[in-house]
Short mmCIF file of C-alpha atoms and ligand atoms in Angstrom, two decimals:
data_model
loop_
_atom_site.label_atom_id
_atom_site.label_comp_id
_atom_site.label_asym_id
_atom_site.label_seq_id
_atom_site.Cartn_x
_atom_site.Cartn_y
_atom_site.Cartn_z
CA MET A 1 53.08 77.92 28.64
CA SER A 2 55.02 74.79 29.27
CA THR A 3 55.48 72.20 26.59
CA SER A 4 55.25 68.47 26.95
CA SER A 5 59.01 67.99 26.84
CA ALA A 6 61.80 69.44 28.96
CA PRO A 7 60.98 73.13 29.38
CA THR A 8 64.50 74.46 29.01
CA GLY A 9 65.03 78.18 29.30
CA SER A 10 61.94 78.44 31.47
CA ALA A 11 61.33 80.14 34.79
CA ALA A 12 64.25 80.66 37.15
CA ILE A 13 64.34 80.87 40.93
CA ASN A 14 65.25 84.27 42.38
CA SER A 15 67.89 83.21 44.90
CA VAL A 16 68.08 86.58 46.65
CA ARG A 17 64.33 86.70 47.22
CA LEU A 18 64.21 83.05 48.33
CA ASN A 19 67.00 83.45 50.85
CA SER A 20 65.70 86.76 52.11
CA HIS A 21 62.28 85.21 52.87
CA LEU A 22 64.01 82.26 54.51
CA THR A 23 66.04 84.61 56.70
CA THR A 24 62.95 86.62 57.66
CA LEU A 25 61.03 83.48 58.64
CA GLY A 26 64.16 82.44 60.55
CA GLN A 27 63.83 85.53 62.74
CA ILE A 28 60.28 84.62 63.79
CA GLY A 29 60.35 82.73 67.09
CA ARG A 30 64.14 82.75 67.34
CA ASP A 31 65.86 83.13 70.70
CA GLU A 32 69.38 82.41 71.96
CA PHE A 33 68.64 78.66 71.98
CA GLY A 34 67.30 78.37 68.44
CA MET A 35 63.94 78.40 66.68
CA GLN A 36 60.93 78.12 68.98
CA ARG A 37 58.05 77.81 66.54
CA VAL A 38 56.49 74.79 68.23
CA ALA A 39 53.10 74.09 66.61
CA PHE A 40 50.20 76.17 67.95
CA SER A 41 52.53 78.50 69.89
CA ARG A 42 52.37 82.26 69.44
CA HIS A 43 55.57 82.09 67.38
CA ASP A 44 54.13 79.34 65.17
CA VAL A 45 51.09 81.52 64.51
CA ASP A 46 53.40 84.45 63.64
CA GLY A 47 55.31 82.23 61.20
CA ARG A 48 52.07 81.04 59.64
CA ASP A 49 50.89 84.63 59.21
CA TYR A 50 54.16 85.50 57.49
CA VAL A 51 53.99 82.69 54.93
CA SER A 52 50.27 83.32 54.33
CA GLY A 53 51.20 86.90 53.45
CA LEU A 54 53.91 85.69 51.07
CA MET A 55 51.36 83.43 49.36
CA ARG A 56 48.94 86.30 48.85
CA ALA A 57 51.75 88.52 47.57
CA ALA A 58 52.58 85.77 45.07
CA GLY A 59 48.99 85.98 43.80
CA MET A 60 47.69 82.82 45.44
CA SER A 61 44.31 82.36 47.04
CA VAL A 62 44.80 81.24 50.64
CA ARG A 63 42.55 79.12 52.83
CA ILE A 64 42.88 77.21 56.09
CA ASP A 65 41.50 73.68 56.09
CA PRO A 66 39.87 72.04 59.16
CA ALA A 67 43.26 70.59 60.21
CA GLY A 68 44.71 74.09 60.26
CA ASN A 69 46.81 73.48 57.14
CA ILE A 70 47.47 76.63 55.12
CA ILE A 71 46.68 76.00 51.47
CA GLY A 72 47.69 78.51 48.83
CA ARG A 73 46.41 77.93 45.32
CA SER A 74 47.34 79.32 41.96
CA GLU A 75 45.01 78.34 39.11
CA GLY A 76 46.35 76.61 36.03
CA SER A 77 45.46 77.21 32.40
CA ASP A 78 43.42 74.00 32.19
CA PRO A 79 40.66 74.00 34.84
CA SER A 80 39.98 70.30 34.28
CA LEU A 81 43.38 69.19 35.63
CA PRO A 82 44.19 68.11 39.20
CA ALA A 83 46.60 70.15 41.33
CA ILE A 84 50.34 69.69 41.59
CA VAL A 85 51.05 70.10 45.29
CA LEU A 86 54.24 71.52 46.82
CA GLY A 87 54.47 71.42 50.59
CA SER A 88 56.27 71.17 53.91
CA HIS A 89 55.92 72.69 57.38
CA THR A 90 56.88 75.80 59.36
CA ASP A 91 56.62 74.42 62.88
CA THR A 92 59.91 73.53 64.59
CA VAL A 93 61.07 71.32 67.42
CA PRO A 94 61.95 73.25 70.60
CA SER A 95 65.28 75.04 70.01
CA GLY A 96 65.28 73.80 66.43
CA GLY A 97 66.88 75.09 63.25
CA GLN A 98 66.00 77.60 60.58
CA TYR A 99 65.76 75.31 57.54
CA ASP A 100 63.84 72.17 58.54
CA GLY A 101 60.44 72.53 56.87
CA ALA A 102 60.87 76.26 56.33
CA LEU A 103 62.95 75.73 53.20
CA GLY A 104 60.29 73.55 51.58
CA VAL A 105 57.56 76.11 52.25
CA ILE A 106 59.53 79.21 51.23
CA ALA A 107 60.84 77.45 48.11
CA ALA A 108 57.32 76.34 47.14
CA ILE A 109 56.11 79.94 47.32
CA GLU A 110 59.21 81.06 45.39
CA VAL A 111 58.36 78.55 42.65
CA VAL A 112 54.97 80.24 42.22
CA GLU A 113 56.58 83.69 42.21
CA ALA A 114 59.23 82.61 39.71
CA LEU A 115 56.54 81.26 37.38
CA ARG A 116 54.70 84.55 37.63
CA ASP A 117 57.92 86.52 36.98
CA GLY A 118 58.46 84.43 33.87
CA GLY A 119 54.88 84.96 32.72
CA GLN A 120 54.44 81.22 32.75
CA THR A 121 51.12 79.60 33.73
CA PRO A 122 51.32 75.83 34.21
CA ARG A 123 48.46 73.77 32.84
CA HIS A 124 47.81 72.30 36.29
CA PRO A 125 46.77 74.34 39.30
CA VAL A 126 49.60 74.62 41.83
CA GLU A 127 48.84 74.28 45.54
CA VAL A 128 51.29 75.10 48.31
CA MET A 129 50.44 73.25 51.53
CA VAL A 130 51.87 74.24 54.91
CA PHE A 131 51.11 71.30 57.17
CA THR A 132 50.12 71.62 60.83
CA ASN A 133 52.34 70.14 63.57
CA GLU A 134 54.67 68.10 61.39
CA GLU A 135 57.10 67.71 64.27
CA GLY A 136 54.49 66.47 66.71
CA THR A 137 56.07 68.33 69.62
CA SER A 138 52.60 69.52 70.57
CA PHE A 139 50.11 66.81 71.55
CA HIS A 140 52.73 64.12 70.77
CA ARG A 141 50.93 63.56 67.45
CA TRP A 142 53.14 64.19 64.44
CA LEU A 143 52.27 64.76 60.77
CA LEU A 144 48.93 65.98 62.11
CA GLY A 145 48.12 68.17 59.11
CA SER A 146 49.42 65.94 56.33
CA ARG A 147 47.76 62.86 57.82
CA ALA A 148 44.43 64.75 57.86
CA VAL A 149 44.87 65.58 54.15
CA ALA A 150 45.59 61.90 53.48
CA GLY A 151 42.65 60.74 55.61
CA LEU A 152 45.01 58.97 58.02
CA TRP A 153 43.89 60.36 61.37
CA GLU A 154 43.70 57.82 64.18
CA ALA A 155 41.53 57.74 67.29
CA GLU A 156 44.51 59.09 69.28
CA ASP A 157 44.55 62.23 67.11
CA PHE A 158 40.94 63.07 67.91
CA ALA A 159 41.57 62.45 71.63
CA ALA A 160 44.96 64.21 71.74
CA VAL A 161 45.75 66.17 74.90
CA ALA A 162 48.80 68.41 75.40
CA ASP A 163 51.13 68.14 78.40
CA ASP A 164 49.35 71.10 79.98
CA GLY A 165 45.97 69.33 79.74
CA VAL A 166 44.59 71.35 76.83
CA THR A 167 42.83 69.29 74.17
CA LEU A 168 43.53 69.41 70.45
CA THR A 169 39.79 69.97 69.97
CA ASP A 170 40.06 73.24 71.88
CA THR A 171 43.38 74.25 70.30
CA LEU A 172 42.76 73.71 66.57
CA PRO A 173 40.44 76.75 66.30
CA ASP A 174 43.40 78.94 67.40
CA ILE A 175 44.89 78.39 63.93
CA GLY A 176 41.58 78.30 62.06
CA GLY A 177 40.95 74.54 62.25
CA ASN A 178 37.94 72.58 63.48
CA ILE A 179 38.24 69.00 64.66
CA SER A 180 34.55 68.23 64.09
CA ARG A 181 35.05 68.89 60.37
CA ILE A 182 38.42 67.12 60.07
CA ALA A 183 37.08 64.73 57.41
CA ASP A 184 36.70 67.77 55.12
CA ALA A 185 40.50 68.26 55.19
CA ARG A 186 40.87 64.98 53.33
CA ARG A 187 41.68 65.30 49.64
CA ARG A 188 40.55 62.82 47.05
CA PRO A 189 43.29 61.28 44.88
CA GLU A 190 41.57 62.58 41.74
CA GLU A 191 42.01 66.18 42.96
CA LEU A 192 45.80 65.82 43.02
CA ALA A 193 48.34 65.18 40.25
CA CYS A 194 51.39 64.62 42.46
CA TYR A 195 53.21 65.94 45.55
CA LEU A 196 56.73 67.41 45.55
CA GLU A 197 58.65 68.34 48.71
CA LEU A 198 62.01 70.03 49.03
CA HIS A 199 63.69 69.48 52.39
CA ILE A 200 67.13 69.71 53.94
CA GLU A 201 68.74 66.29 54.25
CA GLN A 202 69.19 66.52 58.05
CA GLY A 203 72.04 64.04 57.68
CA PRO A 204 75.64 64.15 56.41
CA THR A 205 75.52 62.23 53.09
CA LEU A 206 75.18 65.14 50.63
CA HIS A 207 77.51 67.50 52.49
CA ARG A 208 80.22 64.86 52.88
CA GLY A 209 79.94 63.68 49.29
CA GLY A 210 79.80 67.18 47.83
CA PHE A 211 76.46 66.51 46.11
CA PRO A 212 74.18 69.54 45.68
CA ILE A 213 71.01 67.48 45.18
CA GLY A 214 69.64 64.29 46.72
CA VAL A 215 66.92 62.20 45.09
CA VAL A 216 65.01 60.49 47.89
CA THR A 217 64.43 56.79 47.27
CA GLY A 218 62.10 56.24 50.21
CA ILE A 219 61.27 57.42 53.70
CA THR A 220 62.48 55.31 56.55
CA GLY A 221 60.28 53.03 58.58
CA ARG A 222 60.48 53.32 62.35
CA SER A 223 59.59 50.98 65.17
CA VAL A 224 59.38 52.20 68.74
CA TYR A 225 59.49 50.09 71.89
CA HIS A 226 58.89 50.73 75.56
CA VAL A 227 61.18 48.60 77.71
CA ASP A 228 60.18 48.25 81.35
CA ILE A 229 62.78 46.72 83.67
CA VAL A 230 61.68 45.83 87.18
CA GLY A 231 64.30 44.78 89.73
CA GLU A 232 64.44 45.64 93.41
CA ALA A 233 65.37 48.95 94.99
CA ASN A 234 67.74 48.47 97.91
CA HIS A 235 70.51 50.10 99.93
CA ALA A 236 73.50 50.95 97.75
CA GLY A 237 75.91 50.43 100.65
CA THR A 238 74.70 47.26 102.32
CA THR A 239 73.45 45.08 99.45
CA PRO A 240 76.18 42.72 98.20
CA MET A 241 76.77 42.74 94.45
CA SER A 242 75.73 39.11 94.08
CA LEU A 243 72.31 39.72 95.66
CA ARG A 244 71.34 42.78 93.66
CA ARG A 245 68.44 42.99 91.24
CA ASP A 246 69.74 46.15 89.61
CA ALA A 247 67.42 47.54 86.94
CA MET A 248 70.07 50.03 85.81
CA SER A 249 72.66 47.37 85.17
CA ALA A 250 70.13 45.61 82.95
CA ALA A 251 69.19 48.86 81.21
CA ALA A 252 72.82 49.61 80.43
CA GLN A 253 73.24 46.20 78.80
CA ILE A 254 70.14 46.71 76.68
CA ALA A 255 71.30 50.18 75.61
CA LEU A 256 74.61 48.72 74.43
CA ALA A 257 72.78 45.88 72.69
CA VAL A 258 70.64 48.36 70.73
CA ARG A 259 73.82 50.03 69.57
CA ARG A 260 75.32 46.67 68.62
CA ILE A 261 72.19 45.47 66.75
CA ALA A 262 72.32 48.45 64.37
CA GLY A 263 76.07 49.00 64.52
CA GLU A 264 78.33 45.92 64.51
CA MET A 265 75.58 43.47 63.56
CA GLU A 266 74.03 45.79 60.91
CA VAL A 267 70.62 44.20 61.46
CA CYS A 268 69.01 47.58 60.69
CA ARG A 269 70.26 51.05 59.72
CA VAL A 270 70.06 52.84 63.10
CA GLY A 271 68.99 52.06 66.65
CA THR A 272 68.66 54.48 69.56
CA VAL A 273 67.85 54.51 73.26
CA GLY A 274 66.69 58.09 73.59
CA SER A 275 64.98 58.15 76.97
CA MET A 276 65.36 56.54 80.34
CA ASP A 277 63.38 56.96 83.55
CA VAL A 278 65.16 55.71 86.64
CA HIS A 279 63.33 54.97 89.89
CA PRO A 280 63.82 56.14 92.50
CA ASN A 281 66.71 58.02 90.82
CA ALA A 282 68.69 58.56 94.00
CA GLY A 283 72.47 58.25 94.21
CA ASN A 284 72.45 55.90 97.19
CA VAL A 285 69.68 53.54 96.08
CA ILE A 286 70.03 50.60 93.67
CA PRO A 287 67.53 51.38 90.90
CA GLY A 288 64.44 49.23 91.34
CA ARG A 289 62.92 50.12 88.01
CA VAL A 290 64.08 51.62 84.71
CA GLN A 291 61.81 52.44 81.80
CA MET A 292 63.43 53.16 78.49
CA GLY A 293 62.45 54.19 74.98
CA VAL A 294 64.05 52.25 72.13
CA GLU A 295 63.66 52.91 68.42
CA PHE A 296 64.95 51.31 65.24
CA ARG A 297 64.79 52.80 61.73
CA ASP A 298 65.28 51.23 58.34
CA GLU A 299 63.88 51.47 54.81
CA ARG A 300 63.22 47.71 54.79
CA MET A 301 60.49 46.46 57.05
CA GLU A 302 62.12 43.01 57.30
CA SER A 303 65.19 44.65 58.88
CA LEU A 304 62.98 46.26 61.51
CA SER A 305 61.40 42.89 62.28
CA ALA A 306 64.86 41.32 62.61
CA ALA A 307 65.94 44.10 64.98
CA GLU A 308 62.90 43.47 67.15
CA VAL A 309 63.74 39.77 67.37
CA GLU A 310 67.28 40.67 68.52
CA LEU A 311 65.97 43.19 71.06
CA ARG A 312 63.58 40.65 72.58
CA ARG A 313 66.24 37.93 72.63
CA THR A 314 68.67 40.28 74.39
CA ALA A 315 66.01 41.32 76.91
CA GLU A 316 65.42 37.68 77.85
CA GLU A 317 69.14 37.01 78.29
CA VAL A 318 69.66 40.13 80.40
CA ALA A 319 66.58 39.45 82.52
CA HIS A 320 67.95 36.01 83.34
CA ALA A 321 71.49 37.20 84.05
CA GLU A 322 70.44 40.16 86.22
CA ASN A 323 67.47 38.48 87.93
CA VAL A 324 65.06 41.23 86.85
CA ASN A 325 61.79 41.24 84.91
CA ILE A 326 61.89 42.91 81.49
CA THR A 327 58.84 43.68 79.39
CA VAL A 328 59.32 44.87 75.80
CA THR A 329 56.18 46.52 74.42
CA ALA A 330 55.92 47.55 70.76
CA GLN A 331 54.50 51.06 70.75
CA ARG A 332 54.51 52.30 67.19
CA ASN A 333 55.40 50.78 63.88
CA THR A 334 55.56 53.41 61.16
CA PRO A 335 55.94 51.63 57.82
CA SER A 336 58.59 52.79 55.40
CA VAL A 337 57.30 54.65 52.34
CA PRO A 338 59.02 53.89 49.05
CA ILE A 339 59.16 56.57 46.34
CA SER A 340 58.29 55.18 42.90
CA ASN A 341 60.98 54.95 40.22
CA ASN A 342 58.95 57.33 38.07
CA MET A 343 58.89 60.00 40.75
CA GLN A 344 62.59 59.52 41.53
CA GLN A 345 63.33 59.92 37.83
CA LEU A 346 61.29 63.14 37.76
CA ILE A 347 63.60 64.65 40.38
CA ALA A 348 66.73 63.30 38.69
CA ASP A 349 65.60 64.83 35.37
CA ALA A 350 64.79 68.12 37.11
CA ALA A 351 68.31 68.20 38.59
CA GLY A 352 69.74 67.39 35.18
CA MET A 353 67.86 70.32 33.65
CA ALA A 354 69.55 72.58 36.19
CA GLY A 355 72.95 71.00 35.47
CA LEU A 356 73.21 69.77 39.03
CA GLU A 357 74.85 66.53 40.09
CA GLN A 358 72.56 64.31 42.14
CA VAL A 359 72.75 61.17 44.23
CA SER A 360 70.02 58.81 45.40
CA LEU A 361 69.58 58.31 49.13
CA PRO A 362 66.90 57.24 51.61
CA SER A 363 65.39 59.67 54.08
CA GLY A 364 66.30 58.74 57.65
CA ALA A 365 63.79 61.25 59.02
CA GLY A 366 60.03 61.27 58.65
CA HIS A 367 58.31 63.86 56.47
CA ASP A 368 54.85 65.06 55.44
CA ALA A 369 55.51 63.39 52.07
CA GLN A 370 55.10 59.95 53.66
CA ALA A 371 51.49 60.74 54.59
CA ILE A 372 50.62 62.45 51.31
CA ALA A 373 52.12 59.48 49.41
CA ALA A 374 49.03 57.54 50.51
CA ILE A 375 46.82 59.61 48.17
CA THR A 376 49.08 60.81 45.33
CA PRO A 377 52.51 60.01 43.82
CA ALA A 378 55.10 61.80 45.96
CA ALA A 379 58.74 62.75 45.47
CA MET A 380 61.32 64.49 47.63
CA VAL A 381 64.39 66.60 46.87
CA PHE A 382 67.13 66.94 49.47
CA VAL A 383 69.79 69.64 49.74
CA PRO A 384 72.91 69.43 51.94
CA SER A 385 72.81 70.12 55.67
CA VAL A 386 76.24 71.39 56.69
CA ASN A 387 77.86 68.71 58.88
CA GLY A 388 74.54 66.85 58.85
CA ILE A 389 73.24 68.87 61.80
CA SER A 390 69.49 69.33 62.23
CA HIS A 391 66.87 69.83 64.96
CA ALA A 392 69.46 72.16 66.49
CA PRO A 393 70.28 75.85 66.17
CA ALA A 394 73.47 75.05 64.20
CA GLU A 395 71.34 73.62 61.37
CA TYR A 396 72.55 75.33 58.18
CA SER A 397 72.17 74.99 54.45
CA ALA A 398 74.06 77.39 52.18
CA PRO A 399 72.01 79.96 50.23
CA GLU A 400 73.27 78.50 46.95
CA ASP A 401 72.15 75.01 47.97
CA CYS A 402 68.73 76.32 48.99
CA ALA A 403 68.37 78.05 45.61
CA ASN A 404 69.51 74.90 43.77
CA GLY A 405 66.92 72.86 45.61
CA ALA A 406 64.20 75.39 44.77
CA GLN A 407 65.23 75.33 41.10
CA VAL A 408 64.98 71.54 41.05
CA LEU A 409 61.54 71.81 42.69
CA LEU A 410 60.48 74.28 39.98
CA ASN A 411 61.90 72.12 37.20
CA ALA A 412 60.17 69.05 38.61
CA LEU A 413 56.88 70.93 38.68
CA LEU A 414 57.32 71.95 35.02
CA LEU A 415 58.21 68.39 34.01
CA ALA A 416 55.19 67.00 35.87
CA ASP A 417 53.04 69.71 34.29
CA GLY A 418 54.15 68.60 30.84
CA ARG A 419 53.20 64.98 31.39
ZN1 LIG B 1 60.92 68.73 58.47
#
């Protein structure tokens, strides 16, 4: 039994078991280009089957909710208490890495096993949630499972269609879900005590600074824009420079401006032009039209607004100078999600219990925690990503760091259980 104060000398993570499960999951859907467990794929289903088996072996009851989330549950000693939830995802981006999401899920299951090894039953029930399609590679709808749990589905989720024309409605049953009952996936705040997620940092701060543990202060906001530049396609050999309406020349200036807005000007934390469609995309034709995807990310919403103002101002200037038409359309505005001081302190205390140095940092990537934070207090623990590499096969976190993160997750659960 845990006590109401710091449960020192309590359950310990089995690092060998944790890392062995992580390695086994890392073999499922791996090819020479990386991890291929894109949500709803055969490999994703294999990965889900593996972690479901681990949950059962750890003594948990396992169910699939209508969003296809896998929910393992271990009862607490006090049936009147709400559940402490640990979660993450096992889907990957195409050619992704072994640790993104997977660590949080495997560590959550290890926490339950470690408690059982130590003969320790928390007062609260513990639920491990494996969320469907966190990455959003399939159906272009991300955080699909966690947003269903938080009751945050949008009309576009219900109508989602994959690139191959298959609907989400027809696909969800493949993993045990049912879109017509999606409302039943929603959890009421009174059913949950809090949500804790361990994740790799996916950035360089911890690795560079030599910190084993990161306490996440908030999850970044993100604004996405579609920029449509219309000039005039014409002969690349006969059209004088002064008469051109070159959409590519304008696009290049906007791409550099996005870099400058986040970089030199420091209006927001990061800015990226990640996609560009060039028409007609022929070497001997002046591009008549370029469509580009722009995104900005920051933890402060006012910084994102300021970046948008700069982007629109630049677009006007460039349109005038290049004699093209530029339309900037705001596509998505994902608000930043702050983590409360209380929940940050919980993670800092949990790291302290394990004797691990920690540093506070924002999350530059999105996570299931940002959806679940809408219905229950959420916290996140980060561990170092070597060289900050993620969403790539070179993604790596050392076994010791993974075990440290899992121990902090376990300690945080025990501290929350004692409150
Ligand atoms: Zn992830």
